[in-house]
Amino acid sequence: MNAIVEPSKARGIYLLLRDRIGGGAFRDGDRLPGEPDLAAEYGVSRVTVRRALDQLAASGLVARRPGVGTFVTLPAPAPGPIDVSDVFSDLKQMGRRSEVRLLDFGYGVPAPVIAAALALPPGGRAQRAVRVRSIAGEPFSFLTTHVPEQIGSTYSEADLASQPLLELLERGGRRLGDARQSIAASLAGPTVAAALRVEMGAPLIALTRLVEDAQGRPIEHLHALYRPDRFTFEMRLQRTGTEGARRWSPLPLSMKRQPA
């Protein structure tokens, strides 16, 4: 029975230690308590503790030094939040600051919900691209974009592998207008988990965005999955409205990459 239960216990110990490290209980370079001490503290076997420490090492949070101990290895601080008073400029800036790996590129008839969002005619085709974005070699987003075929044909697969999509859309003569987006939670499937270097079923931030041109015509549908330990969305709110009907309204959204 223990052999079945121990893996889940190891996961629990990993999460507890990860939260303690993230919460500042241990500083960079601190030595964690030894396996016997942690086993006694959490009431588990040393094998379970060892598995949890191995998971921390795989996450880059600790370094295991045989015969010496396990030491916290906190990453360098991330840059501060990017000013996104002009959200499209910021998205292009983010594209230039990160590295991209193009996993898939092609044309076809998209799913009905995407075809409707892009206002495609029956049987209309779209360009579909799947990319992974990283900073300093650490993946933080898995992006799936659909663009109407006549727009997607203005740039090549090589262009998309090296330049931000929004820049390519503008280069093709499209002036960016408004965008609508929603944010939800999701879980990592096998393909996404491998690309983002997370466990299958790991929680992710899911963002869906529909970009329109200056005439209000939809030109891009984006579905993005972000690692919550490497990326956050921050929003400032202000009180608006008249007395008796006041409410919180958003100020410009800030997007911040967490420490890698």
PDB file of C-alpha atoms in Angstrom:
ATOM      1  CA  MET A   1       0.000   0.000   0.000  1.00  0.00           C
ATOM      2  CA  ASN A   2       2.826   2.411   0.886  1.00  0.00           C
ATOM      3  CA  ALA A   3       4.336   1.994  -2.577  1.00  0.00           C
ATOM      4  CA  ILE A   4       1.092   3.336  -4.053  1.00  0.00           C
ATOM      5  CA  VAL A   5       0.668   6.199  -1.606  1.00  0.00           C
ATOM      6  CA  GLU A   6       4.270   7.447  -1.461  1.00  0.00           C
ATOM      7  CA  PRO A   7       4.347   9.183  -4.878  1.00  0.00           C
ATOM      8  CA  SER A   8       1.411  11.411  -3.912  1.00  0.00           C
ATOM      9  CA  LYS A   9       3.115  12.133  -0.591  1.00  0.00           C
ATOM     10  CA  ALA A  10       6.302  13.054  -2.431  1.00  0.00           C
ATOM     11  CA  ARG A  11       4.309  15.472  -4.587  1.00  0.00           C
ATOM     12  CA  GLY A  12       2.824  17.014  -1.455  1.00  0.00           C
ATOM     13  CA  ILE A  13       6.237  17.461   0.174  1.00  0.00           C
ATOM     14  CA  TYR A  14       7.550  18.983  -3.049  1.00  0.00           C
ATOM     15  CA  LEU A  15       4.702  21.527  -3.099  1.00  0.00           C
ATOM     16  CA  LEU A  16       5.179  22.404   0.564  1.00  0.00           C
ATOM     17  CA  LEU A  17       8.917  22.947   0.158  1.00  0.00           C
ATOM     18  CA  ARG A  18       8.393  24.855  -3.074  1.00  0.00           C
ATOM     19  CA  ASP A  19       5.976  27.206  -1.328  1.00  0.00           C
ATOM     20  CA  ARG A  20       8.373  27.669   1.586  1.00  0.00           C
ATOM     21  CA  ILE A  21      11.160  28.585  -0.823  1.00  0.00           C
ATOM     22  CA  GLY A  22       8.911  30.892  -2.823  1.00  0.00           C
ATOM     23  CA  GLY A  23       7.620  32.490   0.364  1.00  0.00           C
ATOM     24  CA  GLY A  24      11.105  33.433   1.541  1.00  0.00           C
ATOM     25  CA  ALA A  25      11.579  30.832   4.282  1.00  0.00           C
ATOM     26  CA  PHE A  26      14.879  29.939   2.612  1.00  0.00           C
ATOM     27  CA  ARG A  27      17.260  32.360   0.905  1.00  0.00           C
ATOM     28  CA  ASP A  28      19.430  31.742  -2.118  1.00  0.00           C
ATOM     29  CA  GLY A  29      22.272  29.433  -1.107  1.00  0.00           C
ATOM     30  CA  ASP A  30      20.609  28.216   2.091  1.00  0.00           C
ATOM     31  CA  ARG A  31      21.018  24.534   2.892  1.00  0.00           C
ATOM     32  CA  LEU A  32      17.744  22.680   3.337  1.00  0.00           C
ATOM     33  CA  PRO A  33      17.306  20.376   6.331  1.00  0.00           C
ATOM     34  CA  GLY A  34      18.669  16.897   5.686  1.00  0.00           C
ATOM     35  CA  GLU A  35      16.573  13.995   4.488  1.00  0.00           C
ATOM     36  CA  PRO A  36      16.205  12.479   8.000  1.00  0.00           C
ATOM     37  CA  ASP A  37      15.062  15.813   9.439  1.00  0.00           C
ATOM     38  CA  LEU A  38      12.523  16.410   6.665  1.00  0.00           C
ATOM     39  CA  ALA A  39      11.266  12.833   6.917  1.00  0.00           C
ATOM     40  CA  ALA A  40      10.683  13.308  10.650  1.00  0.00           C
ATOM     41  CA  GLU A  41       9.093  16.751  10.168  1.00  0.00           C
ATOM     42  CA  TYR A  42       6.579  15.533   7.587  1.00  0.00           C
ATOM     43  CA  GLY A  43       6.110  11.994   8.876  1.00  0.00           C
ATOM     44  CA  VAL A  44       7.205  10.255   5.679  1.00  0.00           C
ATOM     45  CA  SER A  45      10.020   7.968   4.609  1.00  0.00           C
ATOM     46  CA  ARG A  46      13.426   9.203   3.471  1.00  0.00           C
ATOM     47  CA  VAL A  47      12.677   7.724   0.036  1.00  0.00           C
ATOM     48  CA  THR A  48       9.649  10.008  -0.213  1.00  0.00           C
ATOM     49  CA  VAL A  49      11.703  13.036   0.850  1.00  0.00           C
ATOM     50  CA  ARG A  50      14.398  12.120  -1.661  1.00  0.00           C
ATOM     51  CA  ARG A  51      11.834  11.986  -4.460  1.00  0.00           C
ATOM     52  CA  ALA A  52      10.445  15.399  -3.435  1.00  0.00           C
ATOM     53  CA  LEU A  53      13.943  16.918  -3.387  1.00  0.00           C
ATOM     54  CA  ASP A  54      14.630  15.454  -6.819  1.00  0.00           C
ATOM     55  CA  GLN A  55      11.479  17.208  -8.077  1.00  0.00           C
ATOM     56  CA  LEU A  56      12.701  20.490  -6.601  1.00  0.00           C
ATOM     57  CA  ALA A  57      16.029  20.000  -8.357  1.00  0.00           C
ATOM     58  CA  ALA A  58      14.254  19.268 -11.655  1.00  0.00           C
ATOM     59  CA  SER A  59      12.334  22.543 -11.201  1.00  0.00           C
ATOM     60  CA  GLY A  60      15.607  24.442 -10.749  1.00  0.00           C
ATOM     61  CA  LEU A  61      14.811  25.494  -7.184  1.00  0.00           C
ATOM     62  CA  VAL A  62      17.575  23.537  -5.472  1.00  0.00           C
ATOM     63  CA  ALA A  63      20.944  21.986  -6.264  1.00  0.00           C
ATOM     64  CA  ARG A  64      21.697  18.494  -4.941  1.00  0.00           C
ATOM     65  CA  ARG A  65      25.323  18.032  -3.863  1.00  0.00           C
ATOM     66  CA  PRO A  66      26.069  14.409  -2.948  1.00  0.00           C
ATOM     67  CA  GLY A  67      27.651  14.121   0.473  1.00  0.00           C
ATOM     68  CA  VAL A  68      27.140  17.840   1.162  1.00  0.00           C
ATOM     69  CA  GLY A  69      23.399  18.593   1.076  1.00  0.00           C
ATOM     70  CA  THR A  70      20.618  20.294  -0.852  1.00  0.00           C
ATOM     71  CA  PHE A  71      20.942  24.045  -1.454  1.00  0.00           C
ATOM     72  CA  VAL A  72      18.406  26.634  -2.604  1.00  0.00           C
ATOM     73  CA  THR A  73      19.189  28.115  -6.029  1.00  0.00           C
ATOM     74  CA  LEU A  74      16.902  31.097  -6.489  1.00  0.00           C
ATOM     75  CA  PRO A  75      16.913  32.632  -9.995  1.00  0.00           C
ATOM     76  CA  ALA A  76      17.887  36.192 -10.752  1.00  0.00           C
ATOM     77  CA  PRO A  77      15.027  38.698 -10.305  1.00  0.00           C
ATOM     78  CA  ALA A  78      12.845  39.232 -13.325  1.00  0.00           C
ATOM     79  CA  PRO A  79      12.573  42.685 -14.908  1.00  0.00           C
ATOM     80  CA  GLY A  80       9.775  44.839 -13.559  1.00  0.00           C
ATOM     81  CA  PRO A  81       6.325  44.980 -15.126  1.00  0.00           C
ATOM     82  CA  ILE A  82       6.251  46.316 -18.660  1.00  0.00           C
ATOM     83  CA  ASP A  83       4.293  49.508 -19.255  1.00  0.00           C
ATOM     84  CA  VAL A  84       1.313  48.417 -21.301  1.00  0.00           C
ATOM     85  CA  SER A  85      -0.626  51.651 -21.595  1.00  0.00           C
ATOM     86  CA  ASP A  86      -0.347  50.769 -25.294  1.00  0.00           C
ATOM     87  CA  VAL A  87      -1.019  47.046 -25.080  1.00  0.00           C
ATOM     88  CA  PHE A  88      -0.186  46.253 -28.704  1.00  0.00           C
ATOM     89  CA  SER A  89       3.178  47.992 -28.480  1.00  0.00           C
ATOM     90  CA  ASP A  90       3.909  45.963 -25.377  1.00  0.00           C
ATOM     91  CA  LEU A  91       2.962  42.695 -27.020  1.00  0.00           C
ATOM     92  CA  LYS A  92       5.342  43.430 -29.882  1.00  0.00           C
ATOM     93  CA  GLN A  93       8.037  44.397 -27.366  1.00  0.00           C
ATOM     94  CA  MET A  94       7.518  41.111 -25.561  1.00  0.00           C
ATOM     95  CA  GLY A  95       7.831  39.295 -28.858  1.00  0.00           C
ATOM     96  CA  ARG A  96      11.180  40.933 -29.531  1.00  0.00           C
ATOM     97  CA  ARG A  97      12.485  40.231 -26.004  1.00  0.00           C
ATOM     98  CA  SER A  98      11.662  36.525 -26.073  1.00  0.00           C
ATOM     99  CA  GLU A  99      12.818  33.611 -28.165  1.00  0.00           C
ATOM    100  CA  VAL A 100      10.320  31.649 -30.244  1.00  0.00           C
ATOM    101  CA  ARG A 101      10.179  28.039 -31.389  1.00  0.00           C
ATOM    102  CA  LEU A 102       7.721  27.334 -34.193  1.00  0.00           C
ATOM    103  CA  LEU A 103       6.162  23.895 -33.705  1.00  0.00           C
ATOM    104  CA  ASP A 104       3.535  23.863 -36.450  1.00  0.00           C
ATOM    105  CA  PHE A 105       2.532  25.994 -39.443  1.00  0.00           C
ATOM    106  CA  GLY A 106      -0.104  25.351 -42.087  1.00  0.00           C
ATOM    107  CA  TYR A 107      -3.505  26.158 -43.581  1.00  0.00           C
ATOM    108  CA  GLY A 108      -6.879  24.513 -43.119  1.00  0.00           C
ATOM    109  CA  VAL A 109     -10.489  24.952 -42.091  1.00  0.00           C
ATOM    110  CA  PRO A 110     -10.482  25.880 -38.382  1.00  0.00           C
ATOM    111  CA  ALA A 111     -12.882  24.687 -35.702  1.00  0.00           C
ATOM    112  CA  PRO A 112     -16.354  26.261 -35.997  1.00  0.00           C
ATOM    113  CA  VAL A 113     -15.906  28.489 -32.936  1.00  0.00           C
ATOM    114  CA  ILE A 114     -12.682  29.954 -34.376  1.00  0.00           C
ATOM    115  CA  ALA A 115     -14.170  30.316 -37.864  1.00  0.00           C
ATOM    116  CA  ALA A 116     -17.099  32.236 -36.371  1.00  0.00           C
ATOM    117  CA  ALA A 117     -14.784  34.479 -34.333  1.00  0.00           C
ATOM    118  CA  LEU A 118     -12.774  35.317 -37.469  1.00  0.00           C
ATOM    119  CA  ALA A 119     -15.995  35.837 -39.509  1.00  0.00           C
ATOM    120  CA  LEU A 120     -14.827  33.326 -42.121  1.00  0.00           C
ATOM    121  CA  PRO A 121     -17.239  32.227 -44.864  1.00  0.00           C
ATOM    122  CA  PRO A 122     -18.393  28.571 -44.891  1.00  0.00           C
ATOM    123  CA  GLY A 123     -15.347  26.440 -45.637  1.00  0.00           C
ATOM    124  CA  GLY A 124     -13.041  29.440 -45.257  1.00  0.00           C
ATOM    125  CA  ARG A 125      -9.447  28.580 -44.447  1.00  0.00           C
ATOM    126  CA  ALA A 126      -7.100  30.057 -41.895  1.00  0.00           C
ATOM    127  CA  GLN A 127      -3.412  29.903 -41.223  1.00  0.00           C
ATOM    128  CA  ARG A 128      -2.695  28.007 -38.001  1.00  0.00           C
ATOM    129  CA  ALA A 129       0.596  28.327 -36.161  1.00  0.00           C
ATOM    130  CA  VAL A 130       1.778  26.854 -32.876  1.00  0.00           C
ATOM    131  CA  ARG A 131       4.705  28.488 -31.101  1.00  0.00           C
ATOM    132  CA  VAL A 132       6.487  28.295 -27.764  1.00  0.00           C
ATOM    133  CA  ARG A 133       7.985  31.467 -26.329  1.00  0.00           C
ATOM    134  CA  SER A 134      10.934  31.437 -23.931  1.00  0.00           C
ATOM    135  CA  ILE A 135      13.133  33.922 -22.128  1.00  0.00           C
ATOM    136  CA  ALA A 136      16.705  32.943 -21.283  1.00  0.00           C
ATOM    137  CA  GLY A 137      15.925  29.439 -22.486  1.00  0.00           C
ATOM    138  CA  GLU A 138      12.953  28.995 -20.119  1.00  0.00           C
ATOM    139  CA  PRO A 139       9.581  28.397 -21.839  1.00  0.00           C
ATOM    140  CA  PHE A 140       6.666  30.403 -20.471  1.00  0.00           C
ATOM    141  CA  SER A 141       3.922  30.364 -23.138  1.00  0.00           C
ATOM    142  CA  PHE A 142       2.355  27.969 -25.652  1.00  0.00           C
ATOM    143  CA  LEU A 143       0.630  29.975 -28.388  1.00  0.00           C
ATOM    144  CA  THR A 144      -1.854  28.808 -31.012  1.00  0.00           C
ATOM    145  CA  THR A 145      -2.871  31.471 -33.536  1.00  0.00           C
ATOM    146  CA  HIS A 146      -5.353  31.470 -36.423  1.00  0.00           C
ATOM    147  CA  VAL A 147      -5.254  34.180 -39.086  1.00  0.00           C
ATOM    148  CA  PRO A 148      -7.538  34.420 -42.154  1.00  0.00           C
ATOM    149  CA  GLU A 149      -5.814  32.837 -45.150  1.00  0.00           C
ATOM    150  CA  GLN A 150      -5.593  36.009 -47.245  1.00  0.00           C
ATOM    151  CA  ILE A 151      -3.821  37.767 -44.368  1.00  0.00           C
ATOM    152  CA  GLY A 152      -1.575  34.871 -43.434  1.00  0.00           C
ATOM    153  CA  SER A 153      -0.351  34.579 -47.012  1.00  0.00           C
ATOM    154  CA  THR A 154       1.409  37.957 -46.688  1.00  0.00           C
ATOM    155  CA  TYR A 155       4.225  36.408 -44.632  1.00  0.00           C
ATOM    156  CA  SER A 156       6.121  33.135 -44.596  1.00  0.00           C
ATOM    157  CA  GLU A 157       6.779  30.384 -42.099  1.00  0.00           C
ATOM    158  CA  ALA A 158      10.343  31.694 -41.770  1.00  0.00           C
ATOM    159  CA  ASP A 159       8.992  35.189 -41.010  1.00  0.00           C
ATOM    160  CA  LEU A 160       6.804  33.883 -38.197  1.00  0.00           C
ATOM    161  CA  ALA A 161       9.680  31.892 -36.746  1.00  0.00           C
ATOM    162  CA  SER A 162      11.721  35.070 -36.309  1.00  0.00           C
ATOM    163  CA  GLN A 163       9.335  38.030 -35.936  1.00  0.00           C
ATOM    164  CA  PRO A 164       6.341  38.913 -33.720  1.00  0.00           C
ATOM    165  CA  LEU A 165       3.037  38.158 -35.423  1.00  0.00           C
ATOM    166  CA  LEU A 166       1.615  41.624 -34.739  1.00  0.00           C
ATOM    167  CA  GLU A 167       4.534  43.197 -36.607  1.00  0.00           C
ATOM    168  CA  LEU A 168       3.911  40.875 -39.557  1.00  0.00           C
ATOM    169  CA  LEU A 169       0.240  41.835 -39.619  1.00  0.00           C
ATOM    170  CA  GLU A 170       1.154  45.526 -39.713  1.00  0.00           C
ATOM    171  CA  ARG A 171       3.805  44.910 -42.343  1.00  0.00           C
ATOM    172  CA  GLY A 172       1.067  43.324 -44.460  1.00  0.00           C
ATOM    173  CA  GLY A 173      -0.865  46.590 -44.392  1.00  0.00           C
ATOM    174  CA  ARG A 174      -3.208  45.954 -41.442  1.00  0.00           C
ATOM    175  CA  ARG A 175      -3.654  48.726 -38.887  1.00  0.00           C
ATOM    176  CA  LEU A 176      -4.332  47.222 -35.477  1.00  0.00           C
ATOM    177  CA  GLY A 177      -7.550  48.273 -33.802  1.00  0.00           C
ATOM    178  CA  ASP A 178      -9.208  46.848 -30.707  1.00  0.00           C
ATOM    179  CA  ALA A 179      -8.942  43.438 -29.100  1.00  0.00           C
ATOM    180  CA  ARG A 180     -11.181  41.357 -26.863  1.00  0.00           C
ATOM    181  CA  GLN A 181      -9.696  38.834 -24.499  1.00  0.00           C
ATOM    182  CA  SER A 182     -10.676  36.503 -21.711  1.00  0.00           C
ATOM    183  CA  ILE A 183      -8.538  34.809 -19.049  1.00  0.00           C
ATOM    184  CA  ALA A 184      -9.313  31.467 -17.456  1.00  0.00           C
ATOM    185  CA  ALA A 185      -7.595  28.446 -15.929  1.00  0.00           C
ATOM    186  CA  SER A 186      -6.544  25.314 -17.777  1.00  0.00           C
ATOM    187  CA  LEU A 187      -4.562  22.094 -17.331  1.00  0.00           C
ATOM    188  CA  ALA A 188      -1.544  21.000 -19.341  1.00  0.00           C
ATOM    189  CA  GLY A 189      -2.118  18.166 -21.790  1.00  0.00           C
ATOM    190  CA  PRO A 190       0.745  15.923 -22.944  1.00  0.00           C
ATOM    191  CA  THR A 191       1.915  18.137 -25.839  1.00  0.00           C
ATOM    192  CA  VAL A 192       1.738  21.389 -23.881  1.00  0.00           C
ATOM    193  CA  ALA A 193       3.327  19.824 -20.804  1.00  0.00           C
ATOM    194  CA  ALA A 194       6.328  18.655 -22.830  1.00  0.00           C
ATOM    195  CA  ALA A 195       6.724  22.027 -24.555  1.00  0.00           C
ATOM    196  CA  LEU A 196       6.476  24.068 -21.341  1.00  0.00           C
ATOM    197  CA  ARG A 197       8.464  21.566 -19.246  1.00  0.00           C
ATOM    198  CA  VAL A 198       5.704  21.025 -16.717  1.00  0.00           C
ATOM    199  CA  GLU A 199       3.942  17.910 -15.499  1.00  0.00           C
ATOM    200  CA  MET A 200       0.880  16.692 -17.356  1.00  0.00           C
ATOM    201  CA  GLY A 201      -2.170  18.148 -15.632  1.00  0.00           C
ATOM    202  CA  ALA A 202      -0.236  21.124 -14.255  1.00  0.00           C
ATOM    203  CA  PRO A 203      -2.368  24.294 -13.879  1.00  0.00           C
ATOM    204  CA  LEU A 204      -1.893  26.966 -16.544  1.00  0.00           C
ATOM    205  CA  ILE A 205      -3.213  30.449 -17.288  1.00  0.00           C
ATOM    206  CA  ALA A 206      -5.355  30.320 -20.437  1.00  0.00           C
ATOM    207  CA  LEU A 207      -5.845  33.485 -22.472  1.00  0.00           C
ATOM    208  CA  THR A 208      -8.034  33.842 -25.555  1.00  0.00           C
ATOM    209  CA  ARG A 209      -7.700  37.034 -27.595  1.00  0.00           C
ATOM    210  CA  LEU A 210      -9.426  38.228 -30.766  1.00  0.00           C
ATOM    211  CA  VAL A 211      -7.586  41.079 -32.497  1.00  0.00           C
ATOM    212  CA  GLU A 212      -9.397  43.405 -34.902  1.00  0.00           C
ATOM    213  CA  ASP A 213      -8.067  45.852 -37.460  1.00  0.00           C
ATOM    214  CA  ALA A 214      -8.873  49.570 -37.443  1.00  0.00           C
ATOM    215  CA  GLN A 215     -12.105  48.846 -39.345  1.00  0.00           C
ATOM    216  CA  GLY A 216     -13.260  46.358 -36.728  1.00  0.00           C
ATOM    217  CA  ARG A 217     -12.592  43.247 -38.838  1.00  0.00           C
ATOM    218  CA  PRO A 218     -11.150  40.241 -36.962  1.00  0.00           C
ATOM    219  CA  ILE A 219      -7.615  39.447 -38.099  1.00  0.00           C
ATOM    220  CA  GLU A 220      -6.174  37.138 -35.444  1.00  0.00           C
ATOM    221  CA  HIS A 221      -7.477  34.578 -32.966  1.00  0.00           C
ATOM    222  CA  LEU A 222      -5.023  33.660 -30.223  1.00  0.00           C
ATOM    223  CA  HIS A 223      -5.232  30.912 -27.625  1.00  0.00           C
ATOM    224  CA  ALA A 224      -2.292  31.170 -25.233  1.00  0.00           C
ATOM    225  CA  LEU A 225      -1.318  28.970 -22.309  1.00  0.00           C
ATOM    226  CA  TYR A 226       1.075  30.451 -19.745  1.00  0.00           C
ATOM    227  CA  ARG A 227       3.025  28.877 -16.915  1.00  0.00           C
ATOM    228  CA  PRO A 228       1.752  30.626 -13.760  1.00  0.00           C
ATOM    229  CA  ASP A 229       5.153  30.279 -12.087  1.00  0.00           C
ATOM    230  CA  ARG A 230       6.768  32.259 -14.908  1.00  0.00           C
ATOM    231  CA  PHE A 231       4.059  34.687 -15.956  1.00  0.00           C
ATOM    232  CA  THR A 232       1.389  36.769 -14.233  1.00  0.00           C
ATOM    233  CA  PHE A 233      -1.287  39.214 -15.312  1.00  0.00           C
ATOM    234  CA  GLU A 234      -1.687  42.244 -13.093  1.00  0.00           C
ATOM    235  CA  MET A 235      -4.527  44.750 -13.293  1.00  0.00           C
ATOM    236  CA  ARG A 236      -5.015  48.059 -11.521  1.00  0.00           C
ATOM    237  CA  LEU A 237      -8.575  49.141 -10.794  1.00  0.00           C
ATOM    238  CA  GLN A 238     -10.148  52.543 -10.256  1.00  0.00           C
ATOM    239  CA  ARG A 239     -13.550  53.546  -8.907  1.00  0.00           C
ATOM    240  CA  THR A 240     -15.823  54.943 -11.602  1.00  0.00           C
ATOM    241  CA  GLY A 241     -19.485  55.811 -12.027  1.00  0.00           C
ATOM    242  CA  THR A 242     -21.869  58.062 -10.193  1.00  0.00           C
ATOM    243  CA  GLU A 243     -22.782  57.943  -6.516  1.00  0.00           C
ATOM    244  CA  GLY A 244     -24.900  54.887  -5.760  1.00  0.00           C
ATOM    245  CA  ALA A 245     -23.693  53.098  -8.890  1.00  0.00           C
ATOM    246  CA  ARG A 246     -19.942  53.181  -8.468  1.00  0.00           C
ATOM    247  CA  ARG A 247     -17.907  50.190  -9.569  1.00  0.00           C
ATOM    248  CA  TRP A 248     -14.339  49.041 -10.129  1.00  0.00           C
ATOM    249  CA  SER A 249     -13.057  49.607 -13.669  1.00  0.00           C
ATOM    250  CA  PRO A 250      -9.721  48.365 -15.013  1.00  0.00           C
ATOM    251  CA  LEU A 251      -6.752  50.528 -15.806  1.00  0.00           C
ATOM    252  CA  PRO A 252      -4.169  49.265 -18.351  1.00  0.00           C
ATOM    253  CA  LEU A 253      -3.162  45.637 -17.831  1.00  0.00           C
ATOM    254  CA  SER A 254       0.382  44.835 -16.782  1.00  0.00           C
ATOM    255  CA  MET A 255       2.010  41.615 -17.896  1.00  0.00           C
ATOM    256  CA  LYS A 256       4.968  40.396 -15.919  1.00  0.00           C
ATOM    257  CA  ARG A 257       7.246  37.441 -16.391  1.00  0.00           C
ATOM    258  CA  GLN A 258       8.079  35.670 -13.152  1.00  0.00           C
ATOM    259  CA  PRO A 259      11.650  34.688 -12.299  1.00  0.00           C
ATOM    260  CA  ALA A 260      12.755  31.862 -14.562  1.00  0.00           C
TER     261      ALA A 260
END
